[in-house]
JSON list of C-alpha atoms in Angstrom, two decimals:
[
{"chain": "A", "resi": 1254, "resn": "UNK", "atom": "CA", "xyz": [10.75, -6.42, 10.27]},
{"chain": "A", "resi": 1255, "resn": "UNK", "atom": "CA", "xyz": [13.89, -7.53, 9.17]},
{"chain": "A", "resi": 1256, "resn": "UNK", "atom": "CA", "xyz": [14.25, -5.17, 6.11]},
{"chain": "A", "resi": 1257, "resn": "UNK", "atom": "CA", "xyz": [13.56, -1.73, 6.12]},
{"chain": "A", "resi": 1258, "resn": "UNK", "atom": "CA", "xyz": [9.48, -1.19, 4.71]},
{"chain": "A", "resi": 1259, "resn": "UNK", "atom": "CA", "xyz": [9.24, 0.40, 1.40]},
{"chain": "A", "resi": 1260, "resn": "UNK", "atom": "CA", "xyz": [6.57, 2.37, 0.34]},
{"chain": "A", "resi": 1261, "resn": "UNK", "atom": "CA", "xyz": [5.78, 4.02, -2.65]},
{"chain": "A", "resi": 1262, "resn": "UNK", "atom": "CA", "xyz": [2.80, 6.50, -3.54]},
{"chain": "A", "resi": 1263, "resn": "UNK", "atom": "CA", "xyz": [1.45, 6.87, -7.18]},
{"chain": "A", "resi": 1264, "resn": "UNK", "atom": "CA", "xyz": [-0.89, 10.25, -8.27]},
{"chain": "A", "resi": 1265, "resn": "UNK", "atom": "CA", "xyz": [-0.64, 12.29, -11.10]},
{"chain": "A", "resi": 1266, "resn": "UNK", "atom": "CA", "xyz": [-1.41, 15.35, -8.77]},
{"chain": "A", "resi": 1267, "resn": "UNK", "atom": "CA", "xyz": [1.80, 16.43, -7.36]},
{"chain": "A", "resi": 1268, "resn": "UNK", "atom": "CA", "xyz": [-0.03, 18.13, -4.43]},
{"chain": "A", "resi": 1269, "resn": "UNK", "atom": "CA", "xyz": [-1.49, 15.01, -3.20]},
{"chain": "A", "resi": 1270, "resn": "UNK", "atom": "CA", "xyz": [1.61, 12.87, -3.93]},
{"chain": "A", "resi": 1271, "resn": "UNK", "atom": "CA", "xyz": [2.79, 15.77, -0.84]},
{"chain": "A", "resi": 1272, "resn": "UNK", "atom": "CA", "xyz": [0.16, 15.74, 1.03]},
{"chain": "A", "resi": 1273, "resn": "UNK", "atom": "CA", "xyz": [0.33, 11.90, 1.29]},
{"chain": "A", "resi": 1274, "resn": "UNK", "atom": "CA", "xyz": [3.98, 11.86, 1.63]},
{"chain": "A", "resi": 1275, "resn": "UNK", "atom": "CA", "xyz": [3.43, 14.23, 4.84]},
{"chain": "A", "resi": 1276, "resn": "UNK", "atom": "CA", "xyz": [1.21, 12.12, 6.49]},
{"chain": "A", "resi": 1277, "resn": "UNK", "atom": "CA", "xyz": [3.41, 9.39, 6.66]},
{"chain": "A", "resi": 1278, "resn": "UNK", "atom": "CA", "xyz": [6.05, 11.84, 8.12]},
{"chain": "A", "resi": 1279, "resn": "UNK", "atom": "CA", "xyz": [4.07, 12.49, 10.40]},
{"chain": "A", "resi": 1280, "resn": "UNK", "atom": "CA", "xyz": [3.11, 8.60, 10.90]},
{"chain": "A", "resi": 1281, "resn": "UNK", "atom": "CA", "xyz": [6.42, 7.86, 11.04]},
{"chain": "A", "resi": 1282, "resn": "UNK", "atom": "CA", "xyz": [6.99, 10.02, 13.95]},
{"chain": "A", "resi": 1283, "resn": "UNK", "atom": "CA", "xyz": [4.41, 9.16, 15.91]},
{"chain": "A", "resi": 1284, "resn": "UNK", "atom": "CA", "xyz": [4.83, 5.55, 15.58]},
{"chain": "A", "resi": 1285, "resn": "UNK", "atom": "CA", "xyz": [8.60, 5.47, 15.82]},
{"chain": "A", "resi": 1286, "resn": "UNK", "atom": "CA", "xyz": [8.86, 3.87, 12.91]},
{"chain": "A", "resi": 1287, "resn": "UNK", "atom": "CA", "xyz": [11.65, 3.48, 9.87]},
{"chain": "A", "resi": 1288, "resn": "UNK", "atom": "CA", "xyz": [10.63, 3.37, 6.14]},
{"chain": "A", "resi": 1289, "resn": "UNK", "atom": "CA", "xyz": [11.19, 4.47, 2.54]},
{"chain": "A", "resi": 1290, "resn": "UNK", "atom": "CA", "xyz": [8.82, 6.38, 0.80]},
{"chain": "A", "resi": 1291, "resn": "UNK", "atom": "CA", "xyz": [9.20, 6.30, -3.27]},
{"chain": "A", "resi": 1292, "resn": "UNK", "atom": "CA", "xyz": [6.84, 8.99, -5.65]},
{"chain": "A", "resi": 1293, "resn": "UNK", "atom": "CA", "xyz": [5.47, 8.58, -9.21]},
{"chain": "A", "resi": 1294, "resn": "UNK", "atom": "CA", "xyz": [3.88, 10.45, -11.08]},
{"chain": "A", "resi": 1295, "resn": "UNK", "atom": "CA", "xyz": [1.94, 7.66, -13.02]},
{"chain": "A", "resi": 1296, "resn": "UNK", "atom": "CA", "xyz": [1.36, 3.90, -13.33]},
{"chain": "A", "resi": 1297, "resn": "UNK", "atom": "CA", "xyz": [3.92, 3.09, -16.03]},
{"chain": "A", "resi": 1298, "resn": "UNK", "atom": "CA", "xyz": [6.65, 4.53, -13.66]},
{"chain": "A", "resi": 1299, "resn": "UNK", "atom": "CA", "xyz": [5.90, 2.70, -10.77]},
{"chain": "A", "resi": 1300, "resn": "UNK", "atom": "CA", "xyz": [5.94, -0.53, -12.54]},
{"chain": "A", "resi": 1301, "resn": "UNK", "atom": "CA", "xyz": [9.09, 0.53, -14.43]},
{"chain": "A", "resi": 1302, "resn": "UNK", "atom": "CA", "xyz": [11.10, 0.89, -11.20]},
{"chain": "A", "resi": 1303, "resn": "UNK", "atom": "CA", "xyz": [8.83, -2.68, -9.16]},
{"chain": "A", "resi": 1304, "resn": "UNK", "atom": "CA", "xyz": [9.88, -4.81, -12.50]},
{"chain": "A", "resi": 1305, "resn": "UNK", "atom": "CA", "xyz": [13.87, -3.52, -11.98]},
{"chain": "A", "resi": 1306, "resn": "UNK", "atom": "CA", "xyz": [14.08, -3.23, -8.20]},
{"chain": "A", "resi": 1307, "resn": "UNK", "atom": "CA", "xyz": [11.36, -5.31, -6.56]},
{"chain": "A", "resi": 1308, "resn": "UNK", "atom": "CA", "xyz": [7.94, -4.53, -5.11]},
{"chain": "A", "resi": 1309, "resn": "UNK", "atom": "CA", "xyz": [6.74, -2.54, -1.89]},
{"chain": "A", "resi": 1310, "resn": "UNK", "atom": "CA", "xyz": [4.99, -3.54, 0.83]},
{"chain": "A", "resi": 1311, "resn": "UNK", "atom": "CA", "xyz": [2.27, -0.78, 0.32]},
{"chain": "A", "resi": 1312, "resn": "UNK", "atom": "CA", "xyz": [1.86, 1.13, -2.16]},
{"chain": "A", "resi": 1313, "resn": "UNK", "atom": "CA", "xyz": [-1.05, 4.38, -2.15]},
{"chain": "A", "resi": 1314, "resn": "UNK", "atom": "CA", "xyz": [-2.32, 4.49, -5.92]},
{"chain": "A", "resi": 1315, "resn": "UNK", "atom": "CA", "xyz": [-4.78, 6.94, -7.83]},
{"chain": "A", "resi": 1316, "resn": "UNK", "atom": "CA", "xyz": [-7.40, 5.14, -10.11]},
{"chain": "A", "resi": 1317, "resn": "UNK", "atom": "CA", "xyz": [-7.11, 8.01, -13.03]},
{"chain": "A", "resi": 1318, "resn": "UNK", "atom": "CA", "xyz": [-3.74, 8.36, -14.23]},
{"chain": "A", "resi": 1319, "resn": "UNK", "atom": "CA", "xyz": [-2.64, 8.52, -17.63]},
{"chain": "A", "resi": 1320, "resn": "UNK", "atom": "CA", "xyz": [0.25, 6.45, -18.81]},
{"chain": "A", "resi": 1321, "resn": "UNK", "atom": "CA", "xyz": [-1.22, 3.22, -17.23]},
{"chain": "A", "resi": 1322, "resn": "UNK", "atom": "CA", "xyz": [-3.72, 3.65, -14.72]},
{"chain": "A", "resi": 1323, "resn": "UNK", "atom": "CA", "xyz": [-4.11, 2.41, -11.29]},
{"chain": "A", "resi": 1324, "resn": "UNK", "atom": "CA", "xyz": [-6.13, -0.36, -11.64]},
{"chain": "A", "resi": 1325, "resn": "UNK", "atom": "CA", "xyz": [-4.27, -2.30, -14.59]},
{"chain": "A", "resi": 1326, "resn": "UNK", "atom": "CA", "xyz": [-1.12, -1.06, -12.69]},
{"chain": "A", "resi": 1327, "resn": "UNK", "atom": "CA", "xyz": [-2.70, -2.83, -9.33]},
{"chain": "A", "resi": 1328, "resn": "UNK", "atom": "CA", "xyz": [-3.23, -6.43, -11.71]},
{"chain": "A", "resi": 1329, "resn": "UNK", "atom": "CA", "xyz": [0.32, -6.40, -12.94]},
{"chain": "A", "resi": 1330, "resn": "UNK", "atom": "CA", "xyz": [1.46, -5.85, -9.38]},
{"chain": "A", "resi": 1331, "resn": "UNK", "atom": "CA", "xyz": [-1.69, -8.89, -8.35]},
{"chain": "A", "resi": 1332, "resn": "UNK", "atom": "CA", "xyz": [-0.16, -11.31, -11.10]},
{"chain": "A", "resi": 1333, "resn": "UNK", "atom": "CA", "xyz": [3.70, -11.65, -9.17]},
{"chain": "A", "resi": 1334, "resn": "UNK", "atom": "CA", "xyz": [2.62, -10.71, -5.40]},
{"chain": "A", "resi": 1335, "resn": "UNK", "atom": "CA", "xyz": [-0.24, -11.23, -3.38]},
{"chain": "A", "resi": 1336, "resn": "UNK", "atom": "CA", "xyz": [0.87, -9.52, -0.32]},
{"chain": "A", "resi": 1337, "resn": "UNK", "atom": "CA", "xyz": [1.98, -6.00, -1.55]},
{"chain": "A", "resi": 1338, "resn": "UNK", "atom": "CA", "xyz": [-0.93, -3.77, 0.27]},
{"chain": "A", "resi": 1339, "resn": "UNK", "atom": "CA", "xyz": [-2.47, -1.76, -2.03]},
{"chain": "A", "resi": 1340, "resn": "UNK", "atom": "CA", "xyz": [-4.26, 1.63, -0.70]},
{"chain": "A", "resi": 1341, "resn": "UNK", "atom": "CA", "xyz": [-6.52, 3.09, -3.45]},
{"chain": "A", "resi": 1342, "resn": "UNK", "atom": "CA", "xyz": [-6.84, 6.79, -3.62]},
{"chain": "A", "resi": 1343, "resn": "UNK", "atom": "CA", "xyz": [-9.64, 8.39, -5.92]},
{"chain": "A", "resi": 1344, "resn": "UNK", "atom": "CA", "xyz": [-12.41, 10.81, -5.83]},
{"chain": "A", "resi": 1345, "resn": "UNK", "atom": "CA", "xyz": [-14.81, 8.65, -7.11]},
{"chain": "A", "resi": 1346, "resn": "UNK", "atom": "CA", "xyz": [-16.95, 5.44, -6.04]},
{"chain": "A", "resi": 1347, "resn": "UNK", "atom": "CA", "xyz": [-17.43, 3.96, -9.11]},
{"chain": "A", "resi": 1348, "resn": "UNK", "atom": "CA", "xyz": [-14.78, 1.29, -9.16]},
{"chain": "A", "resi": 1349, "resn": "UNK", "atom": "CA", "xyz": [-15.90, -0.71, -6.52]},
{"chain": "A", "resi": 1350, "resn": "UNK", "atom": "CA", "xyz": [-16.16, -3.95, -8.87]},
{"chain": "A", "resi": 1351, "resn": "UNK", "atom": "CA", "xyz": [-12.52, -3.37, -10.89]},
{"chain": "A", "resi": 1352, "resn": "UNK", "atom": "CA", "xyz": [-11.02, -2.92, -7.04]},
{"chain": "A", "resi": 1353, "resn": "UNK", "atom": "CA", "xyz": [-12.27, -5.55, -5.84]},
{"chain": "A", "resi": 1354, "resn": "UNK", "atom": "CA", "xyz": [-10.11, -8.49, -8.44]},
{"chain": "A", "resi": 1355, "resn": "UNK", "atom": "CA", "xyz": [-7.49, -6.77, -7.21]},
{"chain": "A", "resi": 1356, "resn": "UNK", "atom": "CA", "xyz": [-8.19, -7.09, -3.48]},
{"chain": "A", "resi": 1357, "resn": "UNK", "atom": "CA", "xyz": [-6.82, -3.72, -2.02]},
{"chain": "A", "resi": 1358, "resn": "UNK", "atom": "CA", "xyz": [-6.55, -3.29, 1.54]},
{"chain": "A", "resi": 1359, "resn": "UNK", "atom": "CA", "xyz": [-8.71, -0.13, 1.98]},
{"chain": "A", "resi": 1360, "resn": "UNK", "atom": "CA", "xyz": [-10.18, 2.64, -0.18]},
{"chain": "A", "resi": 1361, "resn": "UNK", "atom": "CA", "xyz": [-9.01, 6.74, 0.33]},
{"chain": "A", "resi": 1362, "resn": "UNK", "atom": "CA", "xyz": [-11.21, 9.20, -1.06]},
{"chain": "A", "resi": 1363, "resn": "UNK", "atom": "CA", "xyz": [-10.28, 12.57, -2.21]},
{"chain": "A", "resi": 1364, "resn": "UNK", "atom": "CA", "xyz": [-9.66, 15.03, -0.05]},
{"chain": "A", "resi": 1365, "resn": "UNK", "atom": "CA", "xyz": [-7.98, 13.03, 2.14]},
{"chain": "A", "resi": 1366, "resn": "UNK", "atom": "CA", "xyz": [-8.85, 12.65, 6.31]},
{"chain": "A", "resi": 1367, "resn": "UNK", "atom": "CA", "xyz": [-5.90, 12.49, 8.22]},
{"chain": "A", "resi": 1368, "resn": "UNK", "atom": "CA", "xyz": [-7.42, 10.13, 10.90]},
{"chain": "A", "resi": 1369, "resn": "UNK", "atom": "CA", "xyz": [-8.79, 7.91, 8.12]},
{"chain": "A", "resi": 1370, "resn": "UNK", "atom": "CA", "xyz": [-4.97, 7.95, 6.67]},
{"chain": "A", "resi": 1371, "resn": "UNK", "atom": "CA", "xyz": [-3.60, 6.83, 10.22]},
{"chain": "A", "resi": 1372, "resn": "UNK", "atom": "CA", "xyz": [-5.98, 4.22, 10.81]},
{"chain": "A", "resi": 1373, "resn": "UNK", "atom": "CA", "xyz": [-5.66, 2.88, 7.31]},
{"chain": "A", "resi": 1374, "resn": "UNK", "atom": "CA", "xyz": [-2.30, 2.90, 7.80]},
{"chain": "A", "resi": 1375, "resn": "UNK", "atom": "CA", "xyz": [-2.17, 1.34, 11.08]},
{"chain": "A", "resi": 1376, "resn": "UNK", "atom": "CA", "xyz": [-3.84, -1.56, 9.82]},
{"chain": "A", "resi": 1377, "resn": "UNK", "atom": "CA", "xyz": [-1.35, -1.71, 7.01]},
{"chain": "A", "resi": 1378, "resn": "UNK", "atom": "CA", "xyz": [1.51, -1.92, 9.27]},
{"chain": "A", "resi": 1379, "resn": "UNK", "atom": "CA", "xyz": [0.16, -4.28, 11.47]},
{"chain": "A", "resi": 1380, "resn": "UNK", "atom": "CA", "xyz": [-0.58, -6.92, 8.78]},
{"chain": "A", "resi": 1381, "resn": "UNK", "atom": "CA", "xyz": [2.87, -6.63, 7.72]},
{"chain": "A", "resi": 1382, "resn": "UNK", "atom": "CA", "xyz": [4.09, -7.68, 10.97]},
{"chain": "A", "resi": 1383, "resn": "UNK", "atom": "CA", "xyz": [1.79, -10.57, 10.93]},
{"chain": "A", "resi": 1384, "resn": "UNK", "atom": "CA", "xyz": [3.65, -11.37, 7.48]},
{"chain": "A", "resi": 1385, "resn": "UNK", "atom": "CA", "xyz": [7.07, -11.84, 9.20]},
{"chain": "A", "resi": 1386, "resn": "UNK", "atom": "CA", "xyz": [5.80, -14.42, 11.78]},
{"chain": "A", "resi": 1387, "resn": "UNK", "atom": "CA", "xyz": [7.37, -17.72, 10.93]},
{"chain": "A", "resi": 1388, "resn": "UNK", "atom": "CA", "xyz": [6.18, -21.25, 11.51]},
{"chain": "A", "resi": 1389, "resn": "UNK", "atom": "CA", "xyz": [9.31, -23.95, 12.98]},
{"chain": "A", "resi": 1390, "resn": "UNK", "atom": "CA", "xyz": [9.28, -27.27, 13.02]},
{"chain": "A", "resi": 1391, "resn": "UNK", "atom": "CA", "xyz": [11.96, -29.98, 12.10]},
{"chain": "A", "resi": 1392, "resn": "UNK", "atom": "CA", "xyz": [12.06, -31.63, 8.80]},
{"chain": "A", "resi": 1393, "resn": "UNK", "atom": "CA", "xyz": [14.56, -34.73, 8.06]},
{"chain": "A", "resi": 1394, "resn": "UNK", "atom": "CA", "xyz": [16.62, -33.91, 11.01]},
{"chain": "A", "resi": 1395, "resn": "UNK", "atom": "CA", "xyz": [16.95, -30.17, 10.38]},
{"chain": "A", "resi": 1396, "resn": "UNK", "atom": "CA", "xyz": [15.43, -27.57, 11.84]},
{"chain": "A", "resi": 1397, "resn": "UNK", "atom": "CA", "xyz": [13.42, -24.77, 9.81]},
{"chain": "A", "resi": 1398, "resn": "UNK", "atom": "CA", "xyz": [11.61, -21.74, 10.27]},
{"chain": "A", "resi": 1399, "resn": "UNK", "atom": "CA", "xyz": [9.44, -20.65, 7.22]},
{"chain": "A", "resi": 1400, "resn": "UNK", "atom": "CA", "xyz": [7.66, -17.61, 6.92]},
{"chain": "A", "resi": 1401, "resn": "UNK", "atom": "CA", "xyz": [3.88, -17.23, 6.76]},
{"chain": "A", "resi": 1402, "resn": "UNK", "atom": "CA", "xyz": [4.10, -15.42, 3.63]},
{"chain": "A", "resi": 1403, "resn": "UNK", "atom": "CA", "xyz": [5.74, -18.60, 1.58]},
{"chain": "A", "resi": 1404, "resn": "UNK", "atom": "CA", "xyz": [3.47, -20.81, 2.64]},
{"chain": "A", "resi": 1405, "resn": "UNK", "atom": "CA", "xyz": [0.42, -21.77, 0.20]},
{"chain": "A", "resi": 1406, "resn": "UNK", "atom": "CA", "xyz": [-1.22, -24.54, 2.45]},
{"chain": "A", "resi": 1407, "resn": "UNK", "atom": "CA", "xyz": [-0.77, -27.14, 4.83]},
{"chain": "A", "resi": 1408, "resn": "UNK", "atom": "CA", "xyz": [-2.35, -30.77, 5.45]},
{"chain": "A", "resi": 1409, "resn": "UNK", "atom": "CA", "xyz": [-3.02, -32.91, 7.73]},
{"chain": "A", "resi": 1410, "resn": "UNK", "atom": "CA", "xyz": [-2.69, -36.69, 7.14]},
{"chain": "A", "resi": 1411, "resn": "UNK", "atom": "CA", "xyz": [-2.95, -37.99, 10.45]},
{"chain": "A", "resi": 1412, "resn": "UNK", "atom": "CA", "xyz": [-0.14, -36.70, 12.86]},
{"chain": "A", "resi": 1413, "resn": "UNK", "atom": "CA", "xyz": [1.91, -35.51, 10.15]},
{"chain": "A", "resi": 1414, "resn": "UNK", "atom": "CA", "xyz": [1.26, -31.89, 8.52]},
{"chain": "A", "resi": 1415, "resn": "UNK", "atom": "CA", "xyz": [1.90, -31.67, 5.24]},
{"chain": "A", "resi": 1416, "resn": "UNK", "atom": "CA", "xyz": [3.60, -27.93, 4.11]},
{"chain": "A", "resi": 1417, "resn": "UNK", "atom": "CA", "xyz": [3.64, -26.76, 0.81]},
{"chain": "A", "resi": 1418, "resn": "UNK", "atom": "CA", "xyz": [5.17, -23.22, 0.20]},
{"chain": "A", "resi": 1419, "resn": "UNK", "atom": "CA", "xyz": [4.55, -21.08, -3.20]},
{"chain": "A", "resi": 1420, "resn": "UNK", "atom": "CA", "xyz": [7.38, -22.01, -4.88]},
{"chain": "A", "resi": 1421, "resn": "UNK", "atom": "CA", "xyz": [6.08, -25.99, -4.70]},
{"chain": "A", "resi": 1422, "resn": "UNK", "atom": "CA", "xyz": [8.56, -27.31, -2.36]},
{"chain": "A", "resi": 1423, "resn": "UNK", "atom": "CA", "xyz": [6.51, -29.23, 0.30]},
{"chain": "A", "resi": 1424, "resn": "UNK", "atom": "CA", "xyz": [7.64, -30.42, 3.97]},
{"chain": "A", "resi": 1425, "resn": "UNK", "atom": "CA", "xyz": [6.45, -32.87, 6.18]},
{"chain": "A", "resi": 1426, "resn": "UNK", "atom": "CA", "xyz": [6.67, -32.56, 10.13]},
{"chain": "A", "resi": 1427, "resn": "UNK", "atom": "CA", "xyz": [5.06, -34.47, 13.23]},
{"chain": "A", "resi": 1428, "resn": "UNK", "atom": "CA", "xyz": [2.48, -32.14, 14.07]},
{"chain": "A", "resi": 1429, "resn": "UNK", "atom": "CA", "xyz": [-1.77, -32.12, 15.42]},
{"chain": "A", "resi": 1430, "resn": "UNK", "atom": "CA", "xyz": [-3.99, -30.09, 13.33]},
{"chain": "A", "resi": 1431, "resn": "UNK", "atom": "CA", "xyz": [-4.99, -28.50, 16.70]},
{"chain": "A", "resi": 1432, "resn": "UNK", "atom": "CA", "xyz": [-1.39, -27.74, 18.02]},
{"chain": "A", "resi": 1433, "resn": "UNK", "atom": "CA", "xyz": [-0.87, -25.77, 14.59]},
{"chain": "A", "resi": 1434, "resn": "UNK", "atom": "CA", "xyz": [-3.81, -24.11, 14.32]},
{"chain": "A", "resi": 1435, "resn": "UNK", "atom": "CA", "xyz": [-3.00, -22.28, 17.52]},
{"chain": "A", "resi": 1436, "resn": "UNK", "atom": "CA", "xyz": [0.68, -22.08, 16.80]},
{"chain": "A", "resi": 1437, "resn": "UNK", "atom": "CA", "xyz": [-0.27, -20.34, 13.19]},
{"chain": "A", "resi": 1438, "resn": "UNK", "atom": "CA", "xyz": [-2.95, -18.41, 15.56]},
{"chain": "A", "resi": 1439, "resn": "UNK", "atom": "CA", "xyz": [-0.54, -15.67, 15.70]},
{"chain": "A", "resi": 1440, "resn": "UNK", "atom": "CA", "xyz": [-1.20, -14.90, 12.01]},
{"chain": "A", "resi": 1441, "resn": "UNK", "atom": "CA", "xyz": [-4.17, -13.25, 12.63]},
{"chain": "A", "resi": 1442, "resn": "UNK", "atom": "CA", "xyz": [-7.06, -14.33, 9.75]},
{"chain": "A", "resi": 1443, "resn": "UNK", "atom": "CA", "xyz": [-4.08, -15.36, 7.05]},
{"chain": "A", "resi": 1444, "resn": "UNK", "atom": "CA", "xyz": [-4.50, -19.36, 7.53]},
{"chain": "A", "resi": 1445, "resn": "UNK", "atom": "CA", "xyz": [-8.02, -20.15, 6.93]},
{"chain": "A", "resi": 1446, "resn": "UNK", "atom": "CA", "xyz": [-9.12, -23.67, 8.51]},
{"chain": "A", "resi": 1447, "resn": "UNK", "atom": "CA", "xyz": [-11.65, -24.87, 5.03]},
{"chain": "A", "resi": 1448, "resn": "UNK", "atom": "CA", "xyz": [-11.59, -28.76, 5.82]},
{"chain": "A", "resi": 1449, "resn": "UNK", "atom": "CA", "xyz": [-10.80, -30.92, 8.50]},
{"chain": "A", "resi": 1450, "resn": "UNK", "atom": "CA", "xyz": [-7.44, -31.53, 6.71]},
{"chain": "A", "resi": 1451, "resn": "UNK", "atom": "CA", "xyz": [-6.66, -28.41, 5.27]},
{"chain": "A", "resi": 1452, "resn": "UNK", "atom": "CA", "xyz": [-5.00, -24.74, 5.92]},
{"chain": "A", "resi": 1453, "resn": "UNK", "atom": "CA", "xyz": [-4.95, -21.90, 3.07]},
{"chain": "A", "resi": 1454, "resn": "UNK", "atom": "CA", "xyz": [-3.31, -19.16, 3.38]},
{"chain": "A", "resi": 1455, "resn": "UNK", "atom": "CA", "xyz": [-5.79, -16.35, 2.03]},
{"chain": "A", "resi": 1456, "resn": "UNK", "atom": "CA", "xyz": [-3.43, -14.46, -0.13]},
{"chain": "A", "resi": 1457, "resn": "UNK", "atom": "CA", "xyz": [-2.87, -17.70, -2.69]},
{"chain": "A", "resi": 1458, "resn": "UNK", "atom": "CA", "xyz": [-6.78, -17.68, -2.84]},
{"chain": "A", "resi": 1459, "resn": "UNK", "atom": "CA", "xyz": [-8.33, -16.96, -6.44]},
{"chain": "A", "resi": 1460, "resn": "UNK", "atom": "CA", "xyz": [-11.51, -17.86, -5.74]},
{"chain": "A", "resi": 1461, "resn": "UNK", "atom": "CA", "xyz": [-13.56, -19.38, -2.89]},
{"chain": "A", "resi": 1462, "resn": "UNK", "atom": "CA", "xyz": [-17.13, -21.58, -3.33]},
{"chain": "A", "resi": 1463, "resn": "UNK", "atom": "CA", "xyz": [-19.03, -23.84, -1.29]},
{"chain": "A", "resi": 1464, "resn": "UNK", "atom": "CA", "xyz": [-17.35, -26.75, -2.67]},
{"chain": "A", "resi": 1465, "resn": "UNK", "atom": "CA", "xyz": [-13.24, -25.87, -3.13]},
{"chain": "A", "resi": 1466, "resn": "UNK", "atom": "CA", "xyz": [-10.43, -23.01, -3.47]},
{"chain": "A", "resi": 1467, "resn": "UNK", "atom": "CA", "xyz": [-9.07, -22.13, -6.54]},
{"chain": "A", "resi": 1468, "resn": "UNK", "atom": "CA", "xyz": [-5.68, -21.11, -5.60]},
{"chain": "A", "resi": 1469, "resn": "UNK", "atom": "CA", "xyz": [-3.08, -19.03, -7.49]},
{"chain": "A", "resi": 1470, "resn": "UNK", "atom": "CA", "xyz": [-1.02, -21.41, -9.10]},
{"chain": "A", "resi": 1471, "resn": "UNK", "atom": "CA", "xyz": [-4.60, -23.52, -10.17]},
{"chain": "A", "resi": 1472, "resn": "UNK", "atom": "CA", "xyz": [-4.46, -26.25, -7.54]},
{"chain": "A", "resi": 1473, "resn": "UNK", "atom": "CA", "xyz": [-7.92, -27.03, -6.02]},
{"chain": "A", "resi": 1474, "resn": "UNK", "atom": "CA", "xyz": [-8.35, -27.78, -2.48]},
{"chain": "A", "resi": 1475, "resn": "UNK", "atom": "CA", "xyz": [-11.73, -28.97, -0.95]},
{"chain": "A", "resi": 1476, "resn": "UNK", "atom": "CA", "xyz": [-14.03, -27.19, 1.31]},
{"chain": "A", "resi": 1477, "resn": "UNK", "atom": "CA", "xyz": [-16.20, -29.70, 3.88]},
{"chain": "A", "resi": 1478, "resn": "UNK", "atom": "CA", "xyz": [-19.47, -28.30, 4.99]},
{"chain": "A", "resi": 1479, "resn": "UNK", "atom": "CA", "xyz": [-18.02, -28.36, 8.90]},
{"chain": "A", "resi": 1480, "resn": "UNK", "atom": "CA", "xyz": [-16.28, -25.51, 7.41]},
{"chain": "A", "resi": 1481, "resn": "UNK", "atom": "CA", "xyz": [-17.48, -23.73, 4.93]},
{"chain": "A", "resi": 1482, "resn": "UNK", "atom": "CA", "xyz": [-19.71, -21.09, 6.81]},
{"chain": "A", "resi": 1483, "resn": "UNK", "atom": "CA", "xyz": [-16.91, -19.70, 8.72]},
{"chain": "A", "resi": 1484, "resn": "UNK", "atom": "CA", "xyz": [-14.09, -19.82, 6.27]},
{"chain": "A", "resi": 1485, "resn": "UNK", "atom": "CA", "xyz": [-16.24, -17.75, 3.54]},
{"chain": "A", "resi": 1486, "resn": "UNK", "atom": "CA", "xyz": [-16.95, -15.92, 7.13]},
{"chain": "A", "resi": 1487, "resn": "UNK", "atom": "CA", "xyz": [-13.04, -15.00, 7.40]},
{"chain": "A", "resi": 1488, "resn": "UNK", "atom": "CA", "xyz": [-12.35, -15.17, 3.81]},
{"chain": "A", "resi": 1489, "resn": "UNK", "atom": "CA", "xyz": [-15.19, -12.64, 3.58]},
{"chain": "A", "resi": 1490, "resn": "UNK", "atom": "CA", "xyz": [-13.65, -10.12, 6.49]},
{"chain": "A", "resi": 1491, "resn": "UNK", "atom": "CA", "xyz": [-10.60, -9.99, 4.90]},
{"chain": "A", "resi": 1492, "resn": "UNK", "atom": "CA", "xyz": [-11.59, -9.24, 1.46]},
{"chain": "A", "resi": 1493, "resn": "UNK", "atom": "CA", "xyz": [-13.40, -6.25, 2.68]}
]
């Protein structure tokens, strides 16, 4: 990555906040890895220092916390970035439904397992690498190279692929939907193939039907039935 990774962990319970904070010593270790590791006592806090210094790309949050709890901390955090991972750690299951608008990446319960931690974490990391990939092509005689994480969709109108990142600003390039499907292959499940013209990326989804994607921002795309079945398939996999 070209930036350090920041973490941060939020729990009332100082005890865990250590506990979690050695594991990823010991993560960091075995990996080989660099990172940044913030602690907060509660939900007000965290968002406190994210609104003055920027998010983190994960962040481990309790569900009960007074002074804001996790989950309203979790929407705030939703509402400005949809790639911040967000690792829930509670010792109860009955949350399932509030988690899920907020699309976290995995689910810890109280006490912790260390092998659960790792593999959580694992999964973490690797979908942050998969954020740093960027897509080239040349654009009015310049040459770009935009990462996957700024990019809301693409289409395809005829040869030429249509780019649109979050911020609005749109591109056009000579490219095959087939040659950039497999060069935005290396994504993993981010880009998910919903019509014969279009590419969403998955984190700028609100909602998905059998019919069209709600993104983010409000803009509707359609979804053909060639594709519907396996987008809500992928769209599906990584929602869980």
């Amino acid at each position: 990555m070209e930036a350090q990774m920041k973490i941060a962990v939020c729990d009332d319970d100082k005890l865990l906040t250590g506990e979690i904070d050695g594991q990823l010593q010991r993560i960091r270790q075995k990996m080989g890895i660099s990172f940044e590791t913030d602690i907060f006592f509660d939900g007000a806090t965290l968002w406190e220092s994210i609104e003055k210094n920027g998010s983190y790309d994960i962040i481990y949050l309790d569900i009960e916390m007074d002074n804001m709890d996790g989950i309203t901390v979790a929407k705030k955090i939703r509402e400005q970035d949809p790639y911040t991972i967000l690792l829930f750690v509670s010792s109860y299951d009955s949350y399932y439904e509030q988690l899920f608008e907020v699309e976290p990446l995995r689910f810890l319960r109280k006490p912790i397992d260390p092998e659960k931690f790792e593999e959580y974490f694992r999964i973490a990391y690797g979908r942050l690498m998969n954020l740093d990939e960027r897509l080239h092509f040349e654009f009015n005689k310049r040459l770009y190279q935009i990462p996957y994480r700024e990019i809301m969709y693409m289409e395809s109108q005829r040869r030429v692929i249509r780019l649109v990142e979050k911020n609005g600003q749109d591109y056009r390039f000579y490219m095959k939907m087939k040659e950039l499907m497999q060069e935005i292959s290396r994504a993993g499940n981010m880009f998910i193939r919903i019509h014969c013209s279009y590419v969403v990326n998955y984190y700028y989804i609100k909602t998905f039907s059998a019919t069209e994607v709600i993104l983010l921002n409000g803009e509707t795309l359609p979804v053909s039935t060639e594709y519907k079945n396996e987008a809500m398939k992928i769209y599906m996999d990584m929602v869980d």
